[in-house]
Short mmCIF file of C-alpha atoms in Angstrom, two decimals:
data_model
loop_
_atom_site.label_atom_id
_atom_site.label_comp_id
_atom_site.label_asym_id
_atom_site.label_seq_id
_atom_site.Cartn_x
_atom_site.Cartn_y
_atom_site.Cartn_z
CA UNK E 1 -0.05 -0.12 0.06
CA UNK E 2 2.10 2.99 -1.17
CA UNK E 3 1.40 6.68 -0.67
CA UNK E 4 1.56 8.66 -4.01
CA UNK E 5 3.52 11.54 -3.17
CA UNK E 6 1.55 14.78 -2.70
CA UNK E 7 -1.75 12.80 -3.29
CA UNK E 8 -0.87 10.84 0.14
CA UNK E 9 -3.90 10.05 2.20
CA UNK E 10 -4.42 11.57 5.14
CA UNK E 11 -6.79 11.16 7.73
CA UNK E 12 -8.02 13.89 10.25
CA UNK E 13 -9.03 12.43 14.06
CA UNK E 14 -10.26 15.16 16.09
CA UNK E 15 -13.63 16.11 18.13
CA UNK E 16 -13.70 19.97 17.16
CA UNK E 17 -15.04 21.05 14.07
CA UNK E 18 -12.59 24.44 13.25
CA UNK E 19 -9.35 22.03 14.05
CA UNK E 20 -10.33 19.51 11.67
CA UNK E 21 -11.40 22.45 8.60
CA UNK E 22 -7.88 24.35 9.50
CA UNK E 23 -6.01 21.12 9.11
CA UNK E 24 -8.03 19.76 6.37
CA UNK E 25 -7.69 23.19 4.35
CA UNK E 26 -4.12 23.38 4.99
CA UNK E 27 -3.47 19.78 3.28
CA UNK E 28 -5.38 20.28 0.61
CA UNK E 29 -3.96 23.52 -0.67
CA UNK E 30 -0.95 20.72 -0.23
CA UNK E 31 -2.61 18.05 -2.89
CA UNK E 32 -3.19 15.50 0.00
CA UNK E 33 -6.35 13.72 -0.37
CA UNK E 34 -7.51 14.55 3.15
CA UNK E 35 -10.79 12.70 5.33
CA UNK E 36 -11.88 13.46 8.49
CA UNK E 37 -13.65 11.90 11.63
CA UNK E 38 -14.13 12.94 15.12
CA UNK E 39 -14.98 9.87 16.72
CA UNK E 40 -13.24 6.39 17.67
CA UNK E 41 -16.60 4.95 16.31
CA UNK E 42 -16.28 6.87 12.63
CA UNK E 43 -12.28 6.74 12.53
CA UNK E 44 -12.96 2.30 12.99
CA UNK E 45 -15.66 2.67 10.24
CA UNK E 46 -13.56 4.52 8.12
CA UNK E 47 -10.39 2.38 8.01
CA UNK E 48 -12.91 -0.99 7.53
CA UNK E 49 -13.64 0.65 4.05
CA UNK E 50 -10.77 2.83 3.20
CA UNK E 51 -6.78 3.28 3.21
CA UNK E 52 -4.84 5.72 4.40
CA UNK E 53 -0.85 6.24 4.45
CA UNK E 54 -0.74 8.23 7.23
CA UNK E 55 -3.29 10.16 10.20
CA UNK E 56 -3.26 12.73 12.43
CA UNK E 57 -4.65 11.92 16.00
CA UNK E 58 -5.70 13.87 18.56
CA UNK E 59 -5.31 12.67 22.02
CA UNK E 60 -8.79 14.17 23.92
CA UNK E 61 -11.40 13.36 21.40
CA UNK E 62 -14.45 14.11 24.15
CA UNK E 63 -15.02 11.66 26.89
CA UNK E 64 -12.85 9.12 24.33
CA UNK E 65 -8.99 8.29 24.81
CA UNK E 66 -6.66 8.65 22.16
CA UNK E 67 -4.52 6.31 23.56
CA UNK E 68 -7.11 3.05 22.90
CA UNK E 69 -7.92 4.87 19.43
CA UNK E 70 -4.38 4.60 18.35
CA UNK E 71 -4.13 1.20 19.81
CA UNK E 72 -7.48 -0.02 17.36
CA UNK E 73 -5.20 2.01 14.19
CA UNK E 74 -2.56 -0.25 14.97
CA UNK E 75 -4.48 -3.17 14.67
CA UNK E 76 -6.43 -2.33 11.79
CA UNK E 77 -3.84 -0.62 9.57
CA UNK E 78 -0.77 -0.85 10.92
CA UNK E 79 1.26 0.95 8.07
CA UNK E 80 -0.31 3.75 8.87
CA UNK E 81 2.15 7.05 9.87
CA UNK E 82 0.50 8.06 13.16
CA UNK E 83 0.85 11.80 14.32
CA UNK E 84 -0.17 12.52 17.72
CA UNK E 85 -1.84 15.95 18.08
CA UNK E 86 -1.67 16.91 21.81
CA UNK E 87 -2.26 20.14 24.19
CA UNK E 88 1.07 21.63 25.97
CA UNK E 89 0.00 20.21 29.49
CA UNK E 90 -0.50 16.66 28.08
CA UNK E 91 3.47 16.05 26.59
CA UNK E 92 3.55 12.75 28.32
CA UNK E 93 0.34 10.95 26.99
CA UNK E 94 2.06 11.70 23.71
CA UNK E 95 4.93 10.46 25.08
CA UNK E 96 2.96 7.37 26.30
CA UNK E 97 1.60 7.51 22.63
CA UNK E 98 5.08 7.75 20.73
CA UNK E 99 5.93 4.54 22.95
CA UNK E 100 2.69 2.58 21.95
CA UNK E 101 3.63 3.32 18.01
CA UNK E 102 3.14 6.78 17.17
CA UNK E 103 5.71 8.03 14.93
CA UNK E 104 5.47 11.88 16.10
CA UNK E 105 3.39 14.48 17.91
CA UNK E 106 2.64 18.31 17.56
CA UNK E 107 1.85 20.50 20.04
CA UNK E 108 -1.27 22.70 19.84
CA UNK E 109 -1.38 25.34 18.72
CA UNK E 110 0.28 24.05 15.58
CA UNK E 111 1.81 26.52 12.64
CA UNK E 112 0.54 26.41 9.39
CA UNK E 113 4.07 24.86 8.14
CA UNK E 114 4.32 22.49 11.22
CA UNK E 115 1.67 20.59 9.88
CA UNK E 116 3.30 20.44 6.70
CA UNK E 117 6.14 20.00 7.49
CA UNK E 118 4.93 16.79 9.65
CA UNK E 119 2.90 15.21 6.65
CA UNK E 120 5.20 15.49 4.00
CA UNK E 121 7.91 13.71 6.90
CA UNK E 122 5.56 11.05 7.52
CA UNK E 123 4.96 10.38 3.67
CA UNK E 124 8.26 10.46 2.87
CA UNK E 125 8.72 7.51 5.42
CA UNK E 126 5.60 5.47 4.24
CA UNK E 127 6.85 5.57 0.56
CA UNK E 128 10.25 4.28 1.75
CA UNK E 129 8.63 1.37 3.67
CA UNK E 130 6.25 0.61 0.71
CA UNK E 131 9.46 0.42 -1.47
CA UNK E 132 10.94 -1.87 1.04
CA UNK E 133 8.22 -3.75 1.10
CA UNK E 134 8.41 -4.63 -2.50
CA UNK E 135 11.61 -5.15 -2.25
CA UNK E 136 11.27 -7.71 0.16
CA UNK E 137 8.86 -9.47 -1.74
CA UNK E 138 11.70 -10.33 -4.83
CA UNK E 139 13.91 -13.38 -4.48
CA UNK E 140 16.06 -13.44 -1.38
CA UNK E 141 18.26 -15.60 -0.43
CA UNK E 142 16.76 -18.79 2.55
CA UNK E 143 17.77 -17.61 5.71
CA UNK E 144 16.57 -17.40 8.84
CA UNK E 145 15.59 -21.31 10.06
CA UNK E 146 15.23 -22.40 6.21
CA UNK E 147 18.96 -24.17 7.00
CA UNK E 148 18.33 -26.94 9.44
CA UNK E 149 20.40 -29.74 11.42
CA UNK E 150 17.06 -31.48 12.38
CA UNK E 151 15.70 -34.44 10.79
CA UNK E 152 12.23 -33.33 10.73
CA UNK E 153 12.98 -30.24 9.19
CA UNK E 154 15.56 -31.31 6.80
CA UNK E 155 12.57 -34.17 5.57
CA UNK E 156 10.50 -30.84 4.99
CA UNK E 157 13.16 -28.36 3.11
CA UNK E 158 13.90 -31.93 0.69
CA UNK E 159 10.29 -31.85 0.22
CA UNK E 160 9.98 -28.09 -0.44
CA UNK E 161 12.98 -28.26 -3.05
CA UNK E 162 11.11 -31.13 -5.17
CA UNK E 163 7.88 -29.26 -5.78
CA UNK E 164 9.62 -25.99 -5.89
CA UNK E 165 10.01 -27.00 -9.41
CA UNK E 166 6.22 -27.97 -10.29
CA UNK E 167 3.85 -24.95 -10.44
CA UNK E 168 1.66 -26.94 -7.50
CA UNK E 169 0.11 -24.46 -5.15
CA UNK E 170 1.82 -25.69 -1.67
CA UNK E 171 0.03 -24.80 2.07
CA UNK E 172 2.70 -24.31 4.91
CA UNK E 173 1.69 -25.26 7.88
CA UNK E 174 3.00 -24.11 11.89
CA UNK E 175 2.61 -21.95 14.40
CA UNK E 176 3.41 -18.51 14.19
CA UNK E 177 7.44 -17.27 14.53
CA UNK E 178 8.16 -20.98 12.66
CA UNK E 179 9.46 -19.95 9.56
CA UNK E 180 6.49 -20.16 7.00
CA UNK E 181 7.40 -16.75 4.98
CA UNK E 182 11.17 -17.70 5.08
CA UNK E 183 9.83 -20.89 3.61
CA UNK E 184 7.30 -19.66 0.85
CA UNK E 185 10.20 -17.31 -0.62
CA UNK E 186 12.31 -20.15 -0.48
CA UNK E 187 10.65 -22.18 -2.55
CA UNK E 188 10.12 -19.07 -4.73
CA UNK E 189 13.41 -18.84 -5.06
CA UNK E 190 13.94 -22.44 -6.37
CA UNK E 191 11.24 -22.15 -8.21
CA UNK E 192 11.65 -21.10 -12.56
CA UNK E 193 9.46 -18.22 -11.82
CA UNK E 194 12.59 -16.96 -9.53
CA UNK E 195 12.91 -14.10 -12.15
CA UNK E 196 9.41 -13.12 -11.75
CA UNK E 197 7.81 -11.42 -8.30
CA UNK E 198 7.11 -12.95 -4.76
CA UNK E 199 4.15 -10.48 -3.32
CA UNK E 200 3.17 -11.37 -0.06
CA UNK E 201 -0.63 -9.85 1.18
CA UNK E 202 -1.22 -10.23 5.10
CA UNK E 203 -4.84 -11.90 5.37
CA UNK E 204 -5.23 -10.25 9.34
CA UNK E 205 -4.11 -6.79 8.47
CA UNK E 206 -6.91 -6.29 5.39
CA UNK E 207 -11.21 -6.05 6.10
CA UNK E 208 -13.15 -8.16 2.94
CA UNK E 209 -13.24 -4.19 1.33
CA UNK E 210 -9.95 -3.75 1.70
CA UNK E 211 -8.66 -7.06 0.27
CA UNK E 212 -10.58 -7.35 -2.76
CA UNK E 213 -9.29 -3.73 -4.15
CA UNK E 214 -5.58 -5.01 -2.99
CA UNK E 215 -5.44 -8.41 -4.58
CA UNK E 216 -7.47 -7.31 -7.88
CA UNK E 217 -7.09 -3.59 -7.78
CA UNK E 218 -9.63 -1.42 -8.76
CA UNK E 219 -10.75 1.24 -10.99
CA UNK E 220 -11.24 5.43 -10.15
CA UNK E 221 -14.34 6.14 -8.29
CA UNK E 222 -15.33 2.06 -7.77
CA UNK E 223 -15.46 3.46 -4.05
CA UNK E 224 -15.01 6.76 -1.96
CA UNK E 225 -11.76 7.74 -1.81
CA UNK E 226 -10.78 5.44 -4.89
CA UNK E 227 -9.13 8.82 -7.07
CA UNK E 228 -7.14 6.69 -8.98
CA UNK E 229 -6.70 3.55 -10.66
CA UNK E 230 -4.66 0.39 -8.99
CA UNK E 231 -3.44 -2.60 -10.44
CA UNK E 232 -3.63 -5.04 -7.50
CA UNK E 233 -0.70 -7.45 -5.98
CA UNK E 234 -2.49 -10.08 -8.78
CA UNK E 235 -0.97 -8.19 -11.46
CA UNK E 236 1.74 -7.21 -9.40
CA UNK E 237 2.44 -11.22 -9.55
CA UNK E 238 2.10 -11.80 -12.53
CA UNK E 239 4.82 -14.57 -13.93
CA UNK E 240 5.70 -15.28 -10.00
CA UNK E 241 4.56 -15.90 -7.29
CA UNK E 242 1.23 -15.02 -4.50
CA UNK E 243 2.02 -15.33 -1.01
CA UNK E 244 -1.02 -15.42 1.39
CA UNK E 245 -0.25 -15.12 4.46
CA UNK E 246 -2.09 -16.37 7.56
CA UNK E 247 -5.00 -17.38 4.54
CA UNK E 248 -6.86 -18.38 7.34
CA UNK E 249 -8.32 -14.22 8.33
CA UNK E 250 -8.78 -14.64 4.59
CA UNK E 251 -12.38 -12.94 4.44
CA UNK E 252 -14.72 -16.05 3.84
CA UNK E 253 -17.07 -13.57 1.92
CA UNK E 254 -14.25 -13.37 -0.79
CA UNK E 255 -12.90 -16.86 -0.67
CA UNK E 256 -15.48 -17.58 -3.89
CA UNK E 257 -13.64 -15.00 -6.17
CA UNK E 258 -9.98 -16.60 -4.59
CA UNK E 259 -11.39 -19.82 -5.74
CA UNK E 260 -12.63 -18.51 -9.31
CA UNK E 261 -8.84 -17.30 -9.73
CA UNK E 262 -6.98 -20.05 -8.33
CA UNK E 263 -9.04 -22.02 -11.10
CA UNK E 264 -9.33 -20.23 -14.41
CA UNK E 265 -6.68 -17.47 -13.59
CA UNK E 266 -9.53 -14.91 -14.06
CA UNK E 267 -10.61 -11.96 -12.29
CA UNK E 268 -12.15 -8.30 -12.52
CA UNK E 269 -11.16 -5.35 -10.45
CA UNK E 270 -13.12 -3.89 -8.13
CA UNK E 271 -15.97 -1.57 -10.70
CA UNK E 272 -14.65 -2.49 -13.44
CA UNK E 273 -16.01 -5.15 -15.94
CA UNK E 274 -13.36 -6.63 -17.90
CA UNK E 275 -12.11 -10.06 -17.38
CA UNK E 276 -8.01 -10.02 -16.91
CA UNK E 277 -6.04 -12.98 -16.65
CA UNK E 278 -2.97 -13.74 -14.63
CA UNK E 279 -0.14 -16.46 -14.52
CA UNK E 280 0.06 -16.60 -10.85
CA UNK E 281 1.28 -19.82 -8.70
CA UNK E 282 -0.47 -19.75 -5.18
CA UNK E 283 1.03 -19.86 -1.70
CA UNK E 284 -0.45 -19.66 1.09
CA UNK E 285 0.89 -19.94 4.75
CA UNK E 286 -1.53 -20.43 8.49
CA UNK E 287 -1.13 -21.48 12.00
CA UNK E 288 -4.50 -22.39 12.18
CA UNK E 289 -6.67 -25.42 11.64
CA UNK E 290 -8.38 -24.57 8.48
CA UNK E 291 -10.23 -28.21 8.47
CA UNK E 292 -11.60 -26.98 12.27
CA UNK E 293 -12.79 -23.96 10.34
CA UNK E 294 -13.88 -26.09 7.34
CA UNK E 295 -16.12 -27.66 9.90
CA UNK E 296 -17.06 -24.92 12.18
CA UNK E 297 -18.20 -23.53 7.99
CA UNK E 298 -15.94 -20.21 8.23
CA UNK E 299 -13.42 -21.47 5.12
CA UNK E 300 -14.89 -23.03 2.29
CA UNK E 301 -13.66 -26.70 1.56
CA UNK E 302 -13.30 -26.61 -1.97
CA UNK E 303 -10.99 -23.42 -0.86
CA UNK E 304 -9.14 -25.21 1.00
CA UNK E 305 -8.76 -28.60 -1.46
CA UNK E 306 -7.03 -25.89 -4.36
CA UNK E 307 -4.32 -25.03 -1.75
CA UNK E 308 -3.06 -27.63 -0.10
CA UNK E 309 -2.62 -29.65 -3.37
CA UNK E 310 1.12 -29.73 -1.71
CA UNK E 311 1.05 -29.45 2.02
CA UNK E 312 4.21 -28.37 4.38
CA UNK E 313 4.10 -28.58 8.24
CA UNK E 314 7.21 -26.69 9.89
CA UNK E 315 7.84 -28.26 13.09
CA UNK E 316 7.82 -25.81 16.32
CA UNK E 317 11.13 -24.98 17.50
CA UNK E 318 11.06 -26.78 20.59
CA UNK E 319 11.64 -29.53 18.39
CA UNK E 320 14.45 -28.65 16.70
CA UNK E 321 16.51 -28.74 19.38
CA UNK E 322 19.73 -28.97 17.18
CA UNK E 323 18.84 -25.95 15.74
CA UNK E 324 18.85 -24.00 18.49
CA UNK E 325 22.11 -23.03 19.50
CA UNK E 326 23.28 -21.99 15.93
CA UNK E 327 20.51 -20.05 15.12
CA UNK E 328 21.09 -18.02 18.11
CA UNK E 329 24.87 -17.48 17.59
CA UNK E 330 23.91 -16.71 13.84
CA UNK E 331 21.86 -13.86 15.26
CA UNK E 332 24.20 -13.04 17.60
CA UNK E 333 26.52 -12.60 14.92
CA UNK E 334 24.30 -10.15 12.76
CA UNK E 335 23.44 -7.91 15.50
CA UNK E 336 26.25 -7.59 17.00
CA UNK E 337 27.85 -6.26 13.49
CA UNK E 338 24.46 -4.27 13.10
CA UNK E 339 24.45 -1.91 15.70
CA UNK E 340 28.75 -2.56 16.85
CA UNK E 341 28.83 -4.24 19.68
CA UNK E 342 31.81 -6.41 21.82
CA UNK E 343 29.56 -9.93 22.73
CA UNK E 344 31.41 -12.92 21.12
CA UNK E 345 28.96 -15.50 22.60
CA UNK E 346 26.71 -17.07 25.19
CA UNK E 347 27.69 -18.33 28.33
CA UNK E 348 26.87 -21.96 30.18
CA UNK E 349 24.46 -20.00 32.16
CA UNK E 350 22.59 -18.27 28.77
CA UNK E 351 22.91 -21.55 26.44
CA UNK E 352 21.15 -23.86 29.27
CA UNK E 353 18.87 -20.99 28.91
CA UNK E 354 18.00 -21.17 25.67
CA UNK E 355 18.14 -24.67 25.66
CA UNK E 356 15.02 -25.01 28.13
CA UNK E 357 13.13 -22.01 27.30
CA UNK E 358 10.25 -23.71 25.35
CA UNK E 359 9.85 -20.55 22.41
CA UNK E 360 6.59 -20.30 22.06
CA UNK E 361 7.12 -17.46 19.81
CA UNK E 362 9.27 -19.80 17.54
CA UNK E 363 12.27 -18.38 15.70
CA UNK E 364 10.77 -14.38 15.51
CA UNK E 365 10.57 -14.83 19.24
CA UNK E 366 14.46 -16.40 19.23
CA UNK E 367 15.82 -13.75 16.98
CA UNK E 368 14.04 -10.72 19.52
CA UNK E 369 15.45 -12.30 22.46
CA UNK E 370 18.78 -12.38 20.47
CA UNK E 371 18.98 -8.58 19.17
CA UNK E 372 17.97 -7.42 22.60
CA UNK E 373 20.61 -9.58 24.49
CA UNK E 374 22.97 -8.10 21.80
CA UNK E 375 22.49 -4.16 21.99
CA UNK E 376 22.48 -4.73 25.83
CA UNK E 377 25.24 -6.51 26.54
CA UNK E 378 28.32 -4.71 27.84
CA UNK E 379 31.37 -7.47 27.33
CA UNK E 380 32.03 -10.51 25.19
CA UNK E 381 29.51 -13.01 27.01
CA UNK E 382 25.68 -12.75 27.31
CA UNK E 383 24.82 -14.15 29.94
CA UNK E 384 20.49 -14.90 30.98
CA UNK E 385 20.34 -11.33 32.49
CA UNK E 386 20.88 -9.99 29.01
CA UNK E 387 18.13 -12.40 27.47
CA UNK E 388 15.44 -11.06 29.88
CA UNK E 389 15.06 -14.69 31.11
CA UNK E 390 16.17 -15.99 34.67
CA UNK E 391 18.25 -19.53 34.85
CA UNK E 392 15.53 -20.45 37.69
CA UNK E 393 13.10 -19.90 35.59
CA UNK E 394 14.00 -20.94 32.66
CA UNK E 395 16.05 -24.53 33.75
CA UNK E 396 12.37 -24.62 35.10
CA UNK E 397 10.43 -24.07 32.11
CA UNK E 398 8.01 -26.60 31.16
CA UNK E 399 9.13 -29.28 28.30
CA UNK E 400 6.93 -31.02 25.92
CA UNK E 401 5.30 -33.85 27.71
CA UNK E 402 4.55 -31.80 30.93
CA UNK E 403 1.30 -32.01 32.31
CA UNK E 404 -0.04 -28.43 30.51
CA UNK E 405 -1.95 -28.34 27.41
CA UNK E 406 -0.18 -25.94 24.49
CA UNK E 407 -3.38 -23.45 24.99
CA UNK E 408 -2.35 -23.35 28.77
CA UNK E 409 1.50 -22.92 28.22
CA UNK E 410 0.67 -20.64 25.26
CA UNK E 411 -1.69 -18.57 27.65
CA UNK E 412 0.64 -18.76 31.00
CA UNK E 413 3.47 -17.40 28.61
CA UNK E 414 2.02 -14.74 27.01
CA UNK E 415 0.11 -13.52 30.51
CA UNK E 416 3.92 -13.44 31.67
CA UNK E 417 4.72 -11.04 28.76
CA UNK E 418 2.09 -8.69 28.49
CA UNK E 419 2.62 -7.97 32.69
CA UNK E 420 6.47 -7.07 31.93
CA UNK E 421 5.26 -4.79 28.64
CA UNK E 422 4.72 -1.45 28.73
CA UNK E 423 2.98 -1.70 25.25
CA UNK E 424 0.58 -3.97 23.37
CA UNK E 425 3.58 -3.74 20.19
CA UNK E 426 6.51 -4.28 22.83
CA UNK E 427 4.89 -7.90 24.05
CA UNK E 428 4.07 -8.19 20.33
CA UNK E 429 7.14 -8.00 19.41
CA UNK E 430 8.83 -10.40 22.58
CA UNK E 431 6.91 -12.70 21.51
CA UNK E 432 7.19 -12.84 17.92
CA UNK E 433 4.20 -11.70 16.60
CA UNK E 434 2.58 -8.97 14.90
CA UNK E 435 0.09 -6.34 17.26
CA UNK E 436 -2.87 -8.13 15.21
CA UNK E 437 -2.22 -11.29 15.99
CA UNK E 438 -1.58 -10.84 19.55
CA UNK E 439 -4.44 -8.78 19.60
CA UNK E 440 -6.29 -12.09 18.50
CA UNK E 441 -4.48 -14.44 20.48
CA UNK E 442 -5.69 -12.35 24.17
CA UNK E 443 -9.35 -12.54 22.98
CA UNK E 444 -9.21 -16.26 22.06
CA UNK E 445 -7.39 -16.58 25.24
CA UNK E 446 -9.42 -14.63 27.35
CA UNK E 447 -6.45 -12.19 28.85
#
């Protein structure tokens, strides 16, 4: 979802009509597309129907808390740059908002120049982020967690290399953070389509309305705010691979259109009756039980059959004990180089802690823990304290076979991380999952 230079899409959220009017005139004079909202409910509704590149959010929305609105924005539109607008007396709240994921803040009263500068800065960052996302969709050398010494993982990789040379659709299963996205990109890199794009869609981050437009594109004027035509991700992936990440969250109402495209390679853009064709290989991944979703009526059985021509199930990191230290040392070497830090390795206690821990966030959580340790370790050897876990706690962590279900283990761990985190974003990063996944897990587990 790229910003479009001076036609960047800006959302203004404030409960004062005069401020909304002033900000809107100022930004529209610069050529930006501006939409306004005066409440949390209106903001949530707009984010379900439209895509914005950035937002100016007032922390005081009548009786509503702007921080709660910000948290909801982070779930609905994690790519959107948010600038907090606050009174001088509420600077502390602005700092809290920055820690919760806001990009910057402005203090009222702010001048037109300050407003224009803030918009230009955040839209430029959004453009750079969009370009980086596009580059990451291109062929990449298989990396984190793909090469392995674990027999189970090695067998999966051997099968993946064999099927990569075909055009068969592949469904990749596994817990969050096990490397499903990395494996998908590796399969693309091993395929005959490697010189074309591997385009990713993160299904949980898009509503049904946005998903159809993002996937197939739309014509100008197809809906409110559609001031320009877009080609869609299917068009971008023509000749290459389309990776549907977390396919279990793909909107049920759109599944017939996805099924038709997979079967016939044909589609229409939103608001355009012309039928188009695209030669795209489909890879999909999920951490959910799609068969159970079919039984519950939340996923189409015929779509599942089309997706799982080949199924690859990635083992969790706790079942890849042979890989934990290899990955930890690889991450450490990378981060000490990136941050110019002195650490050379792990001491005995840290090594034991790494091997004893369950790693519910899998490779992604391990990477985040090692990144933190590489930054705060002042000497050559990383200790347990730098990992953020005590030796007794780490060594007594329940292993596979303990008298706790996986759901109980997951709930206990997420609760502990939440208790030691200042924000949901921080907790999600520690767990190695995105904020929308954490939001869903909290609801599922009753946290």
